[in-house]
């Protein structure tokens, strides 16, 4: 096998996990979001136990007006945490580990597909810039 073919094949293999994650299925994410719906809404600005997740993509952590966040969530936002795909993936996989001291009691989504799908679903409720 030629060296260029090895590098080409390695590039494909290394890009697959990122590609699979980035291409979540919003319809499947709607089903995953049912695990979140006891505490969050996405289709309005209404708060529940947790803040509305409408427009969460691109939002600075701890800044949704009208919601009382934990000190660590506010500090994370002040330190520059913005909810993008990677930050949401890390947080939603294990909220307590990702941000020790936050108030969210959810255990996390363990499947990569569930993470990708719920993030794709959340994107539907974030206005385009």
PDB file of C-alpha atoms in Angstrom:
ATOM      1  CA  UNK A   1       0.000   0.000   0.000  1.00  0.00           C
ATOM      2  CA  UNK A   2       1.350   3.433  -0.905  1.00  0.00           C
ATOM      3  CA  UNK A   3       2.094   5.838   1.933  1.00  0.00           C
ATOM      4  CA  UNK A   4      -0.384   8.389   0.558  1.00  0.00           C
ATOM      5  CA  UNK A   5      -3.128   5.752   0.696  1.00  0.00           C
ATOM      6  CA  UNK A   6      -2.297   5.043   4.341  1.00  0.00           C
ATOM      7  CA  UNK A   7      -2.643   8.715   5.230  1.00  0.00           C
ATOM      8  CA  UNK A   8      -5.877   8.979   3.246  1.00  0.00           C
ATOM      9  CA  UNK A   9      -7.355   5.938   5.021  1.00  0.00           C
ATOM     10  CA  UNK A  10      -6.224   7.222   8.421  1.00  0.00           C
ATOM     11  CA  UNK A  11      -7.861  10.575   7.714  1.00  0.00           C
ATOM     12  CA  UNK A  12     -11.153   8.919   6.898  1.00  0.00           C
ATOM     13  CA  UNK A  13     -11.099   6.786  10.041  1.00  0.00           C
ATOM     14  CA  UNK A  14     -10.208   9.749  12.249  1.00  0.00           C
ATOM     15  CA  UNK A  15     -12.959  11.907  10.791  1.00  0.00           C
ATOM     16  CA  UNK A  16     -15.747   9.361  11.143  1.00  0.00           C
ATOM     17  CA  UNK A  17     -16.581   9.911  14.834  1.00  0.00           C
ATOM     18  CA  UNK A  18     -16.818  13.672  14.340  1.00  0.00           C
ATOM     19  CA  UNK A  19     -18.891  13.284  11.209  1.00  0.00           C
ATOM     20  CA  UNK A  20     -21.272  10.852  12.865  1.00  0.00           C
ATOM     21  CA  UNK A  21     -21.713  13.175  15.823  1.00  0.00           C
ATOM     22  CA  UNK A  22     -22.192  16.310  13.755  1.00  0.00           C
ATOM     23  CA  UNK A  23     -24.992  14.791  11.709  1.00  0.00           C
ATOM     24  CA  UNK A  24     -27.583  14.101  14.394  1.00  0.00           C
ATOM     25  CA  UNK A  25     -31.173  13.318  13.477  1.00  0.00           C
ATOM     26  CA  UNK A  26     -33.486  16.011  14.862  1.00  0.00           C
ATOM     27  CA  UNK A  27     -36.552  13.761  14.639  1.00  0.00           C
ATOM     28  CA  UNK A  28     -34.803  11.094  16.721  1.00  0.00           C
ATOM     29  CA  UNK A  29     -33.624  13.897  19.024  1.00  0.00           C
ATOM     30  CA  UNK A  30     -37.233  14.873  19.670  1.00  0.00           C
ATOM     31  CA  UNK A  31     -37.726  11.431  21.219  1.00  0.00           C
ATOM     32  CA  UNK A  32     -34.513  11.725  23.264  1.00  0.00           C
ATOM     33  CA  UNK A  33     -35.613  15.166  24.479  1.00  0.00           C
ATOM     34  CA  UNK A  34     -38.541  13.546  26.287  1.00  0.00           C
ATOM     35  CA  UNK A  35     -35.959  12.685  28.981  1.00  0.00           C
ATOM     36  CA  UNK A  36     -35.336  16.426  29.342  1.00  0.00           C
ATOM     37  CA  UNK A  37     -38.925  17.658  29.052  1.00  0.00           C
ATOM     38  CA  UNK A  38     -39.778  17.236  32.729  1.00  0.00           C
ATOM     39  CA  UNK A  39     -37.405  20.127  33.461  1.00  0.00           C
ATOM     40  CA  UNK A  40     -36.927  22.029  30.174  1.00  0.00           C
ATOM     41  CA  UNK A  41     -38.878  23.388  27.216  1.00  0.00           C
ATOM     42  CA  UNK A  42     -37.508  24.288  23.799  1.00  0.00           C
ATOM     43  CA  UNK A  43     -40.488  25.751  21.988  1.00  0.00           C
ATOM     44  CA  UNK A  44     -41.065  28.749  24.271  1.00  0.00           C
ATOM     45  CA  UNK A  45     -39.247  31.049  26.645  1.00  0.00           C
ATOM     46  CA  UNK A  46     -40.965  29.460  29.651  1.00  0.00           C
ATOM     47  CA  UNK A  47     -38.818  28.205  32.507  1.00  0.00           C
ATOM     48  CA  UNK A  48     -39.606  25.041  34.422  1.00  0.00           C
ATOM     49  CA  UNK A  49     -37.309  23.386  36.947  1.00  0.00           C
ATOM     50  CA  UNK A  50     -34.561  24.235  34.447  1.00  0.00           C
ATOM     51  CA  UNK A  51     -34.270  27.147  32.023  1.00  0.00           C
ATOM     52  CA  UNK A  52     -35.829  27.203  28.583  1.00  0.00           C
ATOM     53  CA  UNK A  53     -33.473  25.698  26.035  1.00  0.00           C
ATOM     54  CA  UNK A  54     -34.930  27.776  23.232  1.00  0.00           C
ATOM     55  CA  UNK A  55     -31.922  29.429  21.596  1.00  0.00           C
ATOM     56  CA  UNK A  56     -29.408  27.574  23.771  1.00  0.00           C
ATOM     57  CA  UNK A  57     -26.951  26.979  20.915  1.00  0.00           C
ATOM     58  CA  UNK A  58     -24.544  29.913  21.014  1.00  0.00           C
ATOM     59  CA  UNK A  59     -25.768  31.144  24.413  1.00  0.00           C
ATOM     60  CA  UNK A  60     -23.251  31.897  27.148  1.00  0.00           C
ATOM     61  CA  UNK A  61     -23.712  29.476  30.040  1.00  0.00           C
ATOM     62  CA  UNK A  62     -25.703  30.776  33.001  1.00  0.00           C
ATOM     63  CA  UNK A  63     -27.188  33.791  31.236  1.00  0.00           C
ATOM     64  CA  UNK A  64     -30.818  32.944  30.421  1.00  0.00           C
ATOM     65  CA  UNK A  65     -32.700  35.856  31.909  1.00  0.00           C
ATOM     66  CA  UNK A  66     -35.186  34.973  34.631  1.00  0.00           C
ATOM     67  CA  UNK A  67     -33.534  31.727  35.748  1.00  0.00           C
ATOM     68  CA  UNK A  68     -31.576  31.321  38.984  1.00  0.00           C
ATOM     69  CA  UNK A  69     -28.426  29.408  38.027  1.00  0.00           C
ATOM     70  CA  UNK A  70     -25.895  27.777  40.325  1.00  0.00           C
ATOM     71  CA  UNK A  71     -22.774  29.769  41.124  1.00  0.00           C
ATOM     72  CA  UNK A  72     -20.633  27.354  39.111  1.00  0.00           C
ATOM     73  CA  UNK A  73     -22.818  27.719  36.000  1.00  0.00           C
ATOM     74  CA  UNK A  74     -22.620  31.503  36.234  1.00  0.00           C
ATOM     75  CA  UNK A  75     -18.851  31.295  36.745  1.00  0.00           C
ATOM     76  CA  UNK A  76     -18.524  28.992  33.721  1.00  0.00           C
ATOM     77  CA  UNK A  77     -20.292  31.572  31.587  1.00  0.00           C
ATOM     78  CA  UNK A  78     -18.138  34.365  32.989  1.00  0.00           C
ATOM     79  CA  UNK A  79     -15.111  32.236  32.082  1.00  0.00           C
ATOM     80  CA  UNK A  80     -16.347  32.041  28.483  1.00  0.00           C
ATOM     81  CA  UNK A  81     -18.357  28.813  28.249  1.00  0.00           C
ATOM     82  CA  UNK A  82     -20.715  29.069  25.300  1.00  0.00           C
ATOM     83  CA  UNK A  83     -23.107  26.220  24.470  1.00  0.00           C
ATOM     84  CA  UNK A  84     -21.907  24.798  21.179  1.00  0.00           C
ATOM     85  CA  UNK A  85     -21.987  21.177  19.966  1.00  0.00           C
ATOM     86  CA  UNK A  86     -18.884  20.094  21.866  1.00  0.00           C
ATOM     87  CA  UNK A  87     -19.797  21.840  25.139  1.00  0.00           C
ATOM     88  CA  UNK A  88     -23.319  20.405  25.033  1.00  0.00           C
ATOM     89  CA  UNK A  89     -21.982  16.966  24.182  1.00  0.00           C
ATOM     90  CA  UNK A  90     -19.687  17.004  27.209  1.00  0.00           C
ATOM     91  CA  UNK A  91     -22.275  18.458  29.549  1.00  0.00           C
ATOM     92  CA  UNK A  92     -25.167  16.250  28.477  1.00  0.00           C
ATOM     93  CA  UNK A  93     -23.057  13.104  28.654  1.00  0.00           C
ATOM     94  CA  UNK A  94     -22.385  13.660  32.365  1.00  0.00           C
ATOM     95  CA  UNK A  95     -23.497  17.024  33.807  1.00  0.00           C
ATOM     96  CA  UNK A  96     -22.087  16.459  37.305  1.00  0.00           C
ATOM     97  CA  UNK A  97     -18.662  15.444  36.010  1.00  0.00           C
ATOM     98  CA  UNK A  98     -18.521  18.160  33.335  1.00  0.00           C
ATOM     99  CA  UNK A  99     -19.385  20.931  35.798  1.00  0.00           C
ATOM    100  CA  UNK A 100     -19.003  19.955  39.436  1.00  0.00           C
ATOM    101  CA  UNK A 101     -21.522  21.782  41.622  1.00  0.00           C
ATOM    102  CA  UNK A 102     -24.157  22.552  38.991  1.00  0.00           C
ATOM    103  CA  UNK A 103     -27.809  22.066  39.936  1.00  0.00           C
ATOM    104  CA  UNK A 104     -28.863  19.693  37.153  1.00  0.00           C
ATOM    105  CA  UNK A 105     -29.604  16.264  38.621  1.00  0.00           C
ATOM    106  CA  UNK A 106     -29.843  14.447  35.260  1.00  0.00           C
ATOM    107  CA  UNK A 107     -27.467  11.448  35.048  1.00  0.00           C
ATOM    108  CA  UNK A 108     -26.605  12.102  31.403  1.00  0.00           C
ATOM    109  CA  UNK A 109     -27.006  10.603  27.943  1.00  0.00           C
ATOM    110  CA  UNK A 110     -24.642   7.683  27.466  1.00  0.00           C
ATOM    111  CA  UNK A 111     -25.105   6.970  23.745  1.00  0.00           C
ATOM    112  CA  UNK A 112     -23.241   9.077  21.173  1.00  0.00           C
ATOM    113  CA  UNK A 113     -26.252   8.890  18.860  1.00  0.00           C
ATOM    114  CA  UNK A 114     -28.572  10.248  21.570  1.00  0.00           C
ATOM    115  CA  UNK A 115     -26.199  13.162  22.174  1.00  0.00           C
ATOM    116  CA  UNK A 116     -25.941  13.993  18.479  1.00  0.00           C
ATOM    117  CA  UNK A 117     -29.675  13.650  17.968  1.00  0.00           C
ATOM    118  CA  UNK A 118     -30.759  15.802  20.902  1.00  0.00           C
ATOM    119  CA  UNK A 119     -28.290  18.514  19.878  1.00  0.00           C
ATOM    120  CA  UNK A 120     -29.686  18.411  16.323  1.00  0.00           C
ATOM    121  CA  UNK A 121     -33.158  18.772  17.860  1.00  0.00           C
ATOM    122  CA  UNK A 122     -32.083  21.759  19.993  1.00  0.00           C
ATOM    123  CA  UNK A 123     -30.664  23.445  16.892  1.00  0.00           C
ATOM    124  CA  UNK A 124     -34.176  23.621  15.439  1.00  0.00           C
ATOM    125  CA  UNK A 125     -35.065  26.025  18.264  1.00  0.00           C
ATOM    126  CA  UNK A 126     -32.099  28.330  17.825  1.00  0.00           C
ATOM    127  CA  UNK A 127     -32.650  31.267  15.502  1.00  0.00           C
ATOM    128  CA  UNK A 128     -30.267  31.474  12.550  1.00  0.00           C
ATOM    129  CA  UNK A 129     -27.895  34.416  12.735  1.00  0.00           C
TER     130      UNK A 129
END
